[in-house]
Coordinates of N, CA and C in Angstrom, one line a residue:
X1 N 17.0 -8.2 -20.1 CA 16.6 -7.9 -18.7 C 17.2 -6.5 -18.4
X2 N 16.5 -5.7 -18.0 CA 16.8 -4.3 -17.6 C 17.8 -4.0 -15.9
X3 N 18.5 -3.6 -16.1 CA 18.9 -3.0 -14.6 C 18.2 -2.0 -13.9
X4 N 17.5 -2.0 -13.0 CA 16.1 -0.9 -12.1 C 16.8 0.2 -12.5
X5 N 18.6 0.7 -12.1 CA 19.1 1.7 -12.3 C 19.0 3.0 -13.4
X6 N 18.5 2.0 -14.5 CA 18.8 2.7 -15.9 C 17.3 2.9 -16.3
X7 N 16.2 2.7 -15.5 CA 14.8 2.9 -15.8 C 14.5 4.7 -15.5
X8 N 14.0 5.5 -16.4 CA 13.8 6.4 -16.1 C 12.8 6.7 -15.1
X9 N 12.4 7.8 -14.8 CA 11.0 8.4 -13.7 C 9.6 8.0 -14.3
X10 N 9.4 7.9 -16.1 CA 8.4 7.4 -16.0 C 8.1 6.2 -16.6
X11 N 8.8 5.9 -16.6 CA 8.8 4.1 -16.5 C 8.7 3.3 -15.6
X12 N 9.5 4.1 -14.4 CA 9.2 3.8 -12.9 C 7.7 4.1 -12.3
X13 N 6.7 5.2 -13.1 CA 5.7 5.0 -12.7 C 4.8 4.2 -13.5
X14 N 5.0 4.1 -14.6 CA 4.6 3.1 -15.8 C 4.3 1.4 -14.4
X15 N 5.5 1.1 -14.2 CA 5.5 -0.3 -13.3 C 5.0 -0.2 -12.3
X16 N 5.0 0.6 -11.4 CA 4.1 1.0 -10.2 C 2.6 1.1 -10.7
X17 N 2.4 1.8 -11.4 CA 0.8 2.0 -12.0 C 1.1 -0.1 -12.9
X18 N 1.4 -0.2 -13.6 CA 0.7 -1.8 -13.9 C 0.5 -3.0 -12.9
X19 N 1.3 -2.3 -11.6 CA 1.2 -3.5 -10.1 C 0.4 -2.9 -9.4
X20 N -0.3 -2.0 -9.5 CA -1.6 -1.1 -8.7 C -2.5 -1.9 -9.3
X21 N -2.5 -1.9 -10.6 CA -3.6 -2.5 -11.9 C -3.9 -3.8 -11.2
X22 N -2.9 -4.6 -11.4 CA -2.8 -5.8 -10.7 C -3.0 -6.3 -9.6
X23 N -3.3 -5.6 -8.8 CA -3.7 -5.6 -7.0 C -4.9 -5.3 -7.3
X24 N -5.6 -4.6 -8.0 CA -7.1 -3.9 -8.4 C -7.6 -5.3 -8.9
X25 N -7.3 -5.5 -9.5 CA -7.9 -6.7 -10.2 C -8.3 -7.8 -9.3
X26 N -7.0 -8.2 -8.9 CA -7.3 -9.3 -7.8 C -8.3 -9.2 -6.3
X27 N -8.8 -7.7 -5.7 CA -9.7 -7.2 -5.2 C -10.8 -7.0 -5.5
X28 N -10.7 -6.8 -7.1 CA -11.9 -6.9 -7.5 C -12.9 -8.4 -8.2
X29 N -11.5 -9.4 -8.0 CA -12.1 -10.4 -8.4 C -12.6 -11.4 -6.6
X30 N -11.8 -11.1 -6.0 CA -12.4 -11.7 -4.7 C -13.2 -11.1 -4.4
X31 N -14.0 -10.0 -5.0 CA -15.7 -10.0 -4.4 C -16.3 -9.4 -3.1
X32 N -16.9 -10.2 -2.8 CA -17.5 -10.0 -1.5 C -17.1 -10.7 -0.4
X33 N -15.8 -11.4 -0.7 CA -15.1 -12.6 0.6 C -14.6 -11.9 1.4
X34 N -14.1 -10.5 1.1 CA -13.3 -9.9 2.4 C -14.3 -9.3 3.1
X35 N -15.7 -9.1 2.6 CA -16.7 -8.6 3.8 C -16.8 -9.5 4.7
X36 N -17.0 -10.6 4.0 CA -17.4 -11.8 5.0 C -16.6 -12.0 5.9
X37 N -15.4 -12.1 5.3 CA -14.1 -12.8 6.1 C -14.3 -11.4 7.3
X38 N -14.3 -10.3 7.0 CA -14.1 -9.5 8.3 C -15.3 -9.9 9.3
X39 N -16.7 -9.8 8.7 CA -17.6 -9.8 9.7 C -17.9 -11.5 10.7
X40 N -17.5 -12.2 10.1 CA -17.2 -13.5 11.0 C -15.9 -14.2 11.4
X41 N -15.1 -13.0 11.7 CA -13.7 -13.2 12.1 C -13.8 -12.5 13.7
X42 N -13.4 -13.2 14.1 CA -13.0 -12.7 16.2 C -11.7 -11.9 15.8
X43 N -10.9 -12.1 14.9 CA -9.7 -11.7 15.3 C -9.4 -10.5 15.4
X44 N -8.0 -9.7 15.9 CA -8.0 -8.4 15.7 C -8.1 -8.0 14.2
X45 N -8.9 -6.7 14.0 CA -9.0 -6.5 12.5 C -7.7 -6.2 12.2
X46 N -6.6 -5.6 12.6 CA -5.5 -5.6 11.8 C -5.0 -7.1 11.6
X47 N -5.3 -8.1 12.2 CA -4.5 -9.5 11.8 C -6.1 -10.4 10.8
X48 N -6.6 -9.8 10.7 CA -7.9 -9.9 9.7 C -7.6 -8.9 8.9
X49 N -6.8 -7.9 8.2 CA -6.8 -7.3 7.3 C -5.4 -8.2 6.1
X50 N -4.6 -8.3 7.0 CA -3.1 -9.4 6.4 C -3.7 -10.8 6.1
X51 N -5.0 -11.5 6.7 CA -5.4 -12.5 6.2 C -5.6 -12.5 4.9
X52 N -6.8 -11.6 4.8 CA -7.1 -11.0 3.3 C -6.0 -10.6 2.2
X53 N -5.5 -9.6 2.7 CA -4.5 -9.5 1.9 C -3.7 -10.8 1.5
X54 N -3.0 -11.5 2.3 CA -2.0 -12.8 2.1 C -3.3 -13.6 1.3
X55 N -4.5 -13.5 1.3 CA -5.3 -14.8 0.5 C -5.4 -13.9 -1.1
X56 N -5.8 -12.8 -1.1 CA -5.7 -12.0 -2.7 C -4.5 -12.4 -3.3
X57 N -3.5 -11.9 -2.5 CA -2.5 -12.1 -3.2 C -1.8 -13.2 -3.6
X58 N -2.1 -14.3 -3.2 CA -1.9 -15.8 -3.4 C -2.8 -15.7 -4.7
X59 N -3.9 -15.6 -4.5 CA -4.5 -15.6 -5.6 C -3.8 -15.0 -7.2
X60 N -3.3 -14.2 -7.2 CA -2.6 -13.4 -8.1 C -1.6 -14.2 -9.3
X61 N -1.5 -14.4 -10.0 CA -0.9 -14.8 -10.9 C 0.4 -14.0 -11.0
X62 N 1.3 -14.4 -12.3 CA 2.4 -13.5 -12.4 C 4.0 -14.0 -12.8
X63 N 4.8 -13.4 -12.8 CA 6.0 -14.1 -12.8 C 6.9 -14.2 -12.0
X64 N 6.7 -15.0 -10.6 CA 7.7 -15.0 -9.5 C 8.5 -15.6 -9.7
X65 N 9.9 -15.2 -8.9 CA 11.0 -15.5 -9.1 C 11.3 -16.1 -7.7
X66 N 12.2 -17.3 -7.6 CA 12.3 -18.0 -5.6 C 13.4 -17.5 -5.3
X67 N 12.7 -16.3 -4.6 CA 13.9 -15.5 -4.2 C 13.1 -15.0 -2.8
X68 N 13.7 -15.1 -1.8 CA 13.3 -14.5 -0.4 C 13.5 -13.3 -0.5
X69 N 12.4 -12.2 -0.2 CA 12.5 -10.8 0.1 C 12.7 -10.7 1.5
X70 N 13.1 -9.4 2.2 CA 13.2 -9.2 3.4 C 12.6 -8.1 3.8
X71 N 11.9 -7.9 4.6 CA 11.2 -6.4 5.0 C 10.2 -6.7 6.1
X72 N 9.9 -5.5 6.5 CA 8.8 -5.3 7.4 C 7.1 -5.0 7.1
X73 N 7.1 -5.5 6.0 CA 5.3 -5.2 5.3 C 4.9 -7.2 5.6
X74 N 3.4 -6.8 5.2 CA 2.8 -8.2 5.8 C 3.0 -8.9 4.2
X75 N 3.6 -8.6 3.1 CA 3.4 -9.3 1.9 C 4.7 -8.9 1.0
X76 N 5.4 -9.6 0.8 CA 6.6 -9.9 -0.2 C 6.4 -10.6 -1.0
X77 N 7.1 -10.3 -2.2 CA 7.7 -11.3 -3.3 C 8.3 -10.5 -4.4
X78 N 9.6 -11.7 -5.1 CA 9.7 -11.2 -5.7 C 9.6 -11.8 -7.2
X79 N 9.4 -10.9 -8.0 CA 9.0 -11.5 -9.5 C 9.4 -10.2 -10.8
X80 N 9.1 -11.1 -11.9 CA 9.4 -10.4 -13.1 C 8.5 -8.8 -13.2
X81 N 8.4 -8.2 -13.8 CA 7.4 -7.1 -14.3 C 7.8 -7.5 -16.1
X82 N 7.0 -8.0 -17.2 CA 7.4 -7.9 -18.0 C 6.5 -7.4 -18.8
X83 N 7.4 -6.2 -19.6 CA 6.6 -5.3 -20.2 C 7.1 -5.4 -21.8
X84 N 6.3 -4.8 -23.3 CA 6.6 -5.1 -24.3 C 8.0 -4.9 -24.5
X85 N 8.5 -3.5 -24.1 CA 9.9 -3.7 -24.6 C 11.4 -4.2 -23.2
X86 N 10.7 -4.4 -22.6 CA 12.2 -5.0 -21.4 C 11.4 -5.4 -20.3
X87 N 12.0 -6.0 -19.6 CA 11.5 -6.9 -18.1 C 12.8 -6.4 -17.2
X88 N 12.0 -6.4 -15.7 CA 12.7 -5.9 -15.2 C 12.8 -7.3 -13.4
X89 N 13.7 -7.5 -12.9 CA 13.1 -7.7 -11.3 C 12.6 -6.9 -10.4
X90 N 11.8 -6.8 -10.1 CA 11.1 -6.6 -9.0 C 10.6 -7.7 -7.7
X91 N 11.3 -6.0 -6.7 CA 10.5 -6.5 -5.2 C 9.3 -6.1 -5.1
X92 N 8.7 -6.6 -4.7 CA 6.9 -6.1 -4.1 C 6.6 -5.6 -2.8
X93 N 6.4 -5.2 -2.5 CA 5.7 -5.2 -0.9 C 4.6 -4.9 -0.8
X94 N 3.7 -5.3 -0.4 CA 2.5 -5.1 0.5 C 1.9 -5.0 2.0
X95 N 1.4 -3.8 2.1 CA 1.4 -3.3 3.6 C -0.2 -3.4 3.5
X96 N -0.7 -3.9 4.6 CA -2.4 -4.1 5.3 C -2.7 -2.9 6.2
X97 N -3.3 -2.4 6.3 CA -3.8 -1.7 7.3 C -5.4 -1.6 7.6
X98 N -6.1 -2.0 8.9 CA -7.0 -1.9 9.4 C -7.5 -0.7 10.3
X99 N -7.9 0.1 10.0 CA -8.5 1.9 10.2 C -9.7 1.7 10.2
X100 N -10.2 2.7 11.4 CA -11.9 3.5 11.1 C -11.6 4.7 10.4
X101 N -10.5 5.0 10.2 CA -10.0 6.1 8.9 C -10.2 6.3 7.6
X102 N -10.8 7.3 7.2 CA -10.9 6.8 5.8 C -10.1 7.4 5.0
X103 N -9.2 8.8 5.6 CA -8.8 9.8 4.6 C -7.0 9.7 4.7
X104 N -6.8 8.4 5.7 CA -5.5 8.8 5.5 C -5.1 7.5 6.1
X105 N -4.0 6.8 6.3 CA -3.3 5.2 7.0 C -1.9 5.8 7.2
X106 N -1.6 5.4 8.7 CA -0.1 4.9 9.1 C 0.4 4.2 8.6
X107 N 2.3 4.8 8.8 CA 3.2 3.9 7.9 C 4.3 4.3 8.8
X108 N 5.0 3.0 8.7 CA 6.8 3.3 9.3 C 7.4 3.7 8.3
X109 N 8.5 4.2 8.6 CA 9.7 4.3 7.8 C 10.3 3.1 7.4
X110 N 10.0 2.1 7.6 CA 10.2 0.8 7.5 C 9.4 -0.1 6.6
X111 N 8.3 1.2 5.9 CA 7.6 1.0 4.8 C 7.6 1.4 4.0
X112 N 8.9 2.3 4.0 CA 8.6 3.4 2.6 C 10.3 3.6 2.2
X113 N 10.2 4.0 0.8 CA 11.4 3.8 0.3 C 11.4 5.8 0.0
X114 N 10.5 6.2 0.5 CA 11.1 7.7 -0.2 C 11.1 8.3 1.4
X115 N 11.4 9.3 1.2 CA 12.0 10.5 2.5 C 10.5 11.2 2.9
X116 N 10.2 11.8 4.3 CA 9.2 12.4 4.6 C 9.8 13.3 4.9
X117 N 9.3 14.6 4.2 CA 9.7 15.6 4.2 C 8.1 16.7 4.8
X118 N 8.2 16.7 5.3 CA 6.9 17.5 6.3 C 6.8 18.8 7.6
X119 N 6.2 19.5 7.6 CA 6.4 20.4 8.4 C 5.5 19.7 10.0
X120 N 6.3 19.6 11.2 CA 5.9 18.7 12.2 C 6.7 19.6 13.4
X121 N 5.7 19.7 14.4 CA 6.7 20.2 15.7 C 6.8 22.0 15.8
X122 N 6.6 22.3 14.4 CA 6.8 23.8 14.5 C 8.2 23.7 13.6
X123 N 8.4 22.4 12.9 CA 9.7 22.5 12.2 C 9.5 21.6 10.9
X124 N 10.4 22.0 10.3 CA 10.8 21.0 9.0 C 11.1 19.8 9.3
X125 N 10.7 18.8 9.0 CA 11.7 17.2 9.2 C 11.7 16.7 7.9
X126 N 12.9 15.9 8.1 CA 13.4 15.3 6.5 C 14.0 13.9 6.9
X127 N 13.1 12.9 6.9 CA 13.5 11.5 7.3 C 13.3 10.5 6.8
X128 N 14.1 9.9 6.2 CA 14.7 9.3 5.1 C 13.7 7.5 5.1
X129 N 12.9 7.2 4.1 CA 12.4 5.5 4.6 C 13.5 4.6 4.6
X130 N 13.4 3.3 5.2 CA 14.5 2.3 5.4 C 14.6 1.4 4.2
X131 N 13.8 1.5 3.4 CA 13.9 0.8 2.1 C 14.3 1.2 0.9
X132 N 15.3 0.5 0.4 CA 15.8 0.9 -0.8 C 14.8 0.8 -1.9
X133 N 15.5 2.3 -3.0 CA 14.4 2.2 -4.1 C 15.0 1.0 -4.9
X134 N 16.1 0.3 -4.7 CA 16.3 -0.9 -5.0 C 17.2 -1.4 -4.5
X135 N 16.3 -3.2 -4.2 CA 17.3 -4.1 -3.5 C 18.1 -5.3 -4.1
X136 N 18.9 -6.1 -3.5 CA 20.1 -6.8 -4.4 C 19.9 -7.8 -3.4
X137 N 19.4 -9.0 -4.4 CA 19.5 -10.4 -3.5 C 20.2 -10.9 -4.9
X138 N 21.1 -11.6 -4.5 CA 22.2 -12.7 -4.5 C 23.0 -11.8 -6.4
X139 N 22.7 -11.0 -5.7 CA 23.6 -10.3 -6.6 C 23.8 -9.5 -8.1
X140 N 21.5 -9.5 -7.8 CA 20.5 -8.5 -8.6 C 19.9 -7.6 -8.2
X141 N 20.1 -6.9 -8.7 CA 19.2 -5.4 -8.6 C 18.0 -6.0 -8.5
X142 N 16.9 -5.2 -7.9 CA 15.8 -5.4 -7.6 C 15.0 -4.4 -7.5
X143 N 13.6 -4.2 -8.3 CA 12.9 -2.2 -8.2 C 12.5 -2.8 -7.2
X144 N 12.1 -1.6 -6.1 CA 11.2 -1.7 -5.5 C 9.7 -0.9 -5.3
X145 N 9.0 -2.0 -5.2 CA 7.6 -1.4 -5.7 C 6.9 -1.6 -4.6
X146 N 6.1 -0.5 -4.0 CA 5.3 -0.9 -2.6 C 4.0 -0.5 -2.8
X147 N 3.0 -1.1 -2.2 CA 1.6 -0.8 -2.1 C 1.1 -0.6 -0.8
X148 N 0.2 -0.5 -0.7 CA -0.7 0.0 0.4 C -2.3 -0.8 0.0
X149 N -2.8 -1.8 1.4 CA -4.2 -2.0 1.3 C -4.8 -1.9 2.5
X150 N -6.1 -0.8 2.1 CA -6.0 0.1 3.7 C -7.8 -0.3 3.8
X151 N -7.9 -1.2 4.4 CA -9.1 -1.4 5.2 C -10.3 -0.3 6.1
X152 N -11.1 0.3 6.0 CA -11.9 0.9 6.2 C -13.1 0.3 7.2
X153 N -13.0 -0.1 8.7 CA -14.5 -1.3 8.9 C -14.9 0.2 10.2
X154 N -16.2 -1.0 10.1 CA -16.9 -0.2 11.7 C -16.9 -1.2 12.6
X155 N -17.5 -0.8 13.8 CA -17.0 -1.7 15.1 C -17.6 -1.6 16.2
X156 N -18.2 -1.8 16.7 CA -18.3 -1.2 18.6 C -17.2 -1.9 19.5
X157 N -17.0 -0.6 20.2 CA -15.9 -0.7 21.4 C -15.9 -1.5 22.9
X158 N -15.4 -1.9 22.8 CA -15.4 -2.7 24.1 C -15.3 -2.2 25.4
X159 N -15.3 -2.8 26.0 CA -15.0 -2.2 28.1 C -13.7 -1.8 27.7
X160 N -13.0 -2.2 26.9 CA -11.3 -2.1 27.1 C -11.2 -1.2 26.7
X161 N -11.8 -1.0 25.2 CA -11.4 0.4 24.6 C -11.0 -0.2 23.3
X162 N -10.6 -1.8 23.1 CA -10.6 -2.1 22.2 C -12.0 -2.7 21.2
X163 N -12.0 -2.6 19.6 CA -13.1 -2.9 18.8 C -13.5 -4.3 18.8
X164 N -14.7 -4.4 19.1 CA -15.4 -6.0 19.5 C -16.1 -6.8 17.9
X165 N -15.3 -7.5 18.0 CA -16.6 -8.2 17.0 C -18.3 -8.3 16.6
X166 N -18.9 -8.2 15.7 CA -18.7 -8.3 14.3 C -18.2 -6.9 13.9
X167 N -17.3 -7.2 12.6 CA -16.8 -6.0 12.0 C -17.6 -5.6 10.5
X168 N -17.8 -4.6 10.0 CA -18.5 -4.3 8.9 C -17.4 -3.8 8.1
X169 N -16.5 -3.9 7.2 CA -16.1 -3.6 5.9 C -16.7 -2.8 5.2
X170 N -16.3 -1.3 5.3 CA -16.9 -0.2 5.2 C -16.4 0.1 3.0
X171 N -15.0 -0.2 3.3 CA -13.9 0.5 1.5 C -12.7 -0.5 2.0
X172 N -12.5 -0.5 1.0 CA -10.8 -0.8 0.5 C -10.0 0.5 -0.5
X173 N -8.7 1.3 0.5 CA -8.7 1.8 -0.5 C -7.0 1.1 -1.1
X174 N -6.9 1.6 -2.0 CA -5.5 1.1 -2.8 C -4.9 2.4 -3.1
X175 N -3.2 2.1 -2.7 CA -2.8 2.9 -2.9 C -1.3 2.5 -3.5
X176 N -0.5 3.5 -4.6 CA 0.5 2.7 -4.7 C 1.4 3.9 -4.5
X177 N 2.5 3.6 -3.5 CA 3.0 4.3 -2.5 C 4.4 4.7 -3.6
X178 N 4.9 6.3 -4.1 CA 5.8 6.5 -4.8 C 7.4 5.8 -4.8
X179 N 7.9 5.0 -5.6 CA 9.5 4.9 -5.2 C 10.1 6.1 -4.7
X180 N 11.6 6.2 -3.8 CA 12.0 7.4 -3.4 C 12.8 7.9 -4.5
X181 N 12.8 7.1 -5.5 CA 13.4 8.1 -6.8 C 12.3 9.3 -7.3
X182 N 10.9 9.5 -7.2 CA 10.3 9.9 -7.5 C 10.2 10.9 -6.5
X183 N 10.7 11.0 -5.5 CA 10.7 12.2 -4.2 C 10.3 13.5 -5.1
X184 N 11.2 13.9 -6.1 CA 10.7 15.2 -6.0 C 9.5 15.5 -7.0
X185 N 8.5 14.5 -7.8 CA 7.6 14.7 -8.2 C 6.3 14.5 -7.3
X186 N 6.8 13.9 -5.9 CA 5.6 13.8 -4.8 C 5.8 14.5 -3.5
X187 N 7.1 14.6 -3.4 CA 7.2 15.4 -2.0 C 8.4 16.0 -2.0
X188 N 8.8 16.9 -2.6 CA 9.9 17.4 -2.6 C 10.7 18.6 -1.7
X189 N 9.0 19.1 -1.1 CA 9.9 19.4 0.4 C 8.8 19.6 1.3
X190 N 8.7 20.0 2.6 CA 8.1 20.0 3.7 C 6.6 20.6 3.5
X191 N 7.1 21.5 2.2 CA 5.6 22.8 2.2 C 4.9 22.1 0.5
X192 N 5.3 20.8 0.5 CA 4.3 20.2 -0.8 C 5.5 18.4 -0.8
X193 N 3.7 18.0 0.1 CA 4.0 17.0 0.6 C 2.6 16.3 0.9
X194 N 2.9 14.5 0.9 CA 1.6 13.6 0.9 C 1.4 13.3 2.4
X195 N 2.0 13.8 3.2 CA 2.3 12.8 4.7 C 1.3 14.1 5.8
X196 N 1.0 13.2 6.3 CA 0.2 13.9 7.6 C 0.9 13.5 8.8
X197 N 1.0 13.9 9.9 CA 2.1 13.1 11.1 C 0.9 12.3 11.7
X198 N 2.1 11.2 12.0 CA 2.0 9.9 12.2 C 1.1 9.7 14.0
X199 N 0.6 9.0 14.4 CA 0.7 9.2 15.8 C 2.1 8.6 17.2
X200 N 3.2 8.8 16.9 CA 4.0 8.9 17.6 C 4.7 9.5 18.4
X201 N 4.4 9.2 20.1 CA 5.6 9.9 21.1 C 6.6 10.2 21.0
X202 N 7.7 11.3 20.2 CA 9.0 11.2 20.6 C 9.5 11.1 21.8
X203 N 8.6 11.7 22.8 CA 9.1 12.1 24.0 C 9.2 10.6 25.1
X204 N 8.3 9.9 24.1 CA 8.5 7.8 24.6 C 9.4 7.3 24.1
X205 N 9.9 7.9 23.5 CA 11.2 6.8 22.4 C 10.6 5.9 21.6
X206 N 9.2 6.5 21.0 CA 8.5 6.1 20.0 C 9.1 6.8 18.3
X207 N 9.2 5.2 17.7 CA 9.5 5.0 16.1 C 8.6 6.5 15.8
X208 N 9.3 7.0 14.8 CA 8.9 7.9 13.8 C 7.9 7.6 13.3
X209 N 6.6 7.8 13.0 CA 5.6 7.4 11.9 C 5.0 8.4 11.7
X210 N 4.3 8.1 10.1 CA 3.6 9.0 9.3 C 2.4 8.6 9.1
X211 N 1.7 9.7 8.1 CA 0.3 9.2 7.7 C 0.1 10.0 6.3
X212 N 0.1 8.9 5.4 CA 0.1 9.0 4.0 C -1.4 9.5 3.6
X213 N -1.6 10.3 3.4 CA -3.1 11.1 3.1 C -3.4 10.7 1.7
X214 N -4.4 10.3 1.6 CA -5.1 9.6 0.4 C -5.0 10.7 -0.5
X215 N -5.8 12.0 -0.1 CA -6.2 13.1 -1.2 C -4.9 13.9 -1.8
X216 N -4.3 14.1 -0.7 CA -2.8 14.6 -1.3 C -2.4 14.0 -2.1
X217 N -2.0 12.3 -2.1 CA -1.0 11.4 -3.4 C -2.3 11.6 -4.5
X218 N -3.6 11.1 -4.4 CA -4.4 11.6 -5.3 C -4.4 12.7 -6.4
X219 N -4.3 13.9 -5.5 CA -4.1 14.8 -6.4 C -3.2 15.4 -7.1
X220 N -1.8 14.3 -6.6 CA -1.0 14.3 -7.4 C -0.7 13.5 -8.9
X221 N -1.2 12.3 -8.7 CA -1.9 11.5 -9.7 C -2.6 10.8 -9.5
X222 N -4.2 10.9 -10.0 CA -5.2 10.3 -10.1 C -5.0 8.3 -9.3
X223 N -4.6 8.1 -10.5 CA -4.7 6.6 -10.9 C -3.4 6.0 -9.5
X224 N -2.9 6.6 -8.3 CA -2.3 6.4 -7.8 C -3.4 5.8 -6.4
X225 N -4.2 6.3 -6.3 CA -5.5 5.7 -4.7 C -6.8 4.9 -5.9
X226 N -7.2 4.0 -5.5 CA -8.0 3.2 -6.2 C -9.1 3.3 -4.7
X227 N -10.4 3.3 -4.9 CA -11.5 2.8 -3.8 C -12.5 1.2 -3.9
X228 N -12.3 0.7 -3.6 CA -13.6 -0.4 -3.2 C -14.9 0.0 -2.2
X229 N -16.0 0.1 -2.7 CA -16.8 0.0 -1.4 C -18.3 -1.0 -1.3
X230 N -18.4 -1.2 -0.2 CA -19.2 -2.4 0.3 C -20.4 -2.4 0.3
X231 N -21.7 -3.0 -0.1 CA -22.9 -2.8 0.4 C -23.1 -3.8 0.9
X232 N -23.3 -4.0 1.6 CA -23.7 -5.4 2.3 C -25.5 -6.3 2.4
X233 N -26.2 -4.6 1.9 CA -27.6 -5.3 2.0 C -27.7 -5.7 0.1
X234 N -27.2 -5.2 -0.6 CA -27.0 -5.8 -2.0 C -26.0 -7.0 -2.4
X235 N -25.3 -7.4 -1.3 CA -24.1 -8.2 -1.2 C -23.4 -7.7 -2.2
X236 N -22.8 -6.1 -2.7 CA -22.0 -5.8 -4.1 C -20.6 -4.9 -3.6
X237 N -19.9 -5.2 -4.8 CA -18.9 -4.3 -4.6 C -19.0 -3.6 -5.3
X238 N -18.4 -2.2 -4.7 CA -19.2 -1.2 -6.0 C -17.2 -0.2 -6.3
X239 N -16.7 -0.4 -7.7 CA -15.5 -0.2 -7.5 C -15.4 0.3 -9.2
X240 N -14.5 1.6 -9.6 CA -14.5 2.0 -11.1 C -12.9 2.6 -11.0
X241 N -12.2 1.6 -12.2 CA -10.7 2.6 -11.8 C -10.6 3.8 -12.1
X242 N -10.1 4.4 -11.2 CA -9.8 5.8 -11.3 C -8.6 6.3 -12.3
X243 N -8.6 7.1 -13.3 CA -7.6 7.5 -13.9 C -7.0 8.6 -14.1

């Protein structure tokens, strides 16, 4: 069994990219259930996107360990990663998001284990995520590995202003969000960086947030944003991993 500590940078993406693989799969084997599930669901689509998600990932196979994770994403666990030459623990996380966005998703700092380093305000900011690139329950190291499943629907708006039911399931995209050990091969400072600003008041005493831009981590590595997309008059999913 490996200690997270002593794993180098690309081994660390080695495991990130085979739990991306693994989220892909299981999206691509539930089909056409999360169109459905969106379009005859009342609920708000963000608590219709964590349904889905929490039902894929149940679905998922693997080597879990009964160990309580702790965090602020809609999906935990923790489990083995075992690969030919060493196995490691790992934490998981999984974060849902429901957007008419296609090019980019909000995130707390409370989602992310690396630093946002972005030019915002007319200034540099350099603000640090709340998550360790590894955590220690009962007195193991733990990698941490985070994802992103970023829902894409349409909608018509309501008197309120809020989106009314039925929803249409437009993409799913996947994203596997860098450990902060990897900062300086994805964002290493303000003027080459994945983050777009977040929509937050500071002037309300509104949390920090960002907005992780698909095409930036993309074009840092390919096989890092994965796409799903929907047809609905063919009932297909139409999905090729990207490498």
């Amino acid at each position: 069994m490996r200690n997270p500590q002593t794993l180098d940078l690309n081994e660390i993406e080695d495991i990130e990219k085979l739990s991306l693989r693994a989220l892909y799969i299981a999206i691509q084997d539930f089909g056409f259930d999360a169109w459905d599930i969106f379009h005859q669901s009342n609920d708000d689509p963000k608590d219709v996107a964590e349904d889905v998600t929490r039902e894929v990932l149940d679905r998922l196979g693997g080597y879990g360990i009964g160990q309580r994770i702790y965090g602020n994403v809609d999906y935990r666990k923790a489990r083995y990663v075992v690969l030919p030459d060493f196995a490691i623990r790992q934490a998981l996380f999984v974060d849902s998001k429901a957007e008419k966005e296609t090019t980019s998703a909000t995130l707390q700092m409370s989602q992310l284990s690396m630093r946002v380093r972005q030019h915002r305000g007319g200034q540099n900011v350099d603000v640090p995520g709340k998550i360790g690139t590894e955590e220690v329950y009962d007195g193991h190291p733990y990698l941490t590995t985070i994802l992103l499943v970023h829902y894409h629907y349409e909608a018509e708006s309501g008197g309120s202003g809020k989106d009314v039911p039925p929803y249409k399931l437009r993409s799913i995209t996947l994203a596997a969000i860098p450990n902060g050990k990897l900062q300086d091969r994805y964002n290493p400072d303000a003027s080459d960086t994945i983050w777009g600003a977040g929509r937050n008041a500071p002037t309300r005493g509104e949390d920090f947030r960002v907005r992780l831009n698909f095409h930036a981590l993309k074009s840092k590595e390919t096989w890092r944003i994965q796409k799903f997309t929907y047809d609905e008059i063919q009932r297909r999913v139409n999905s090729e991993w990207s490498e």
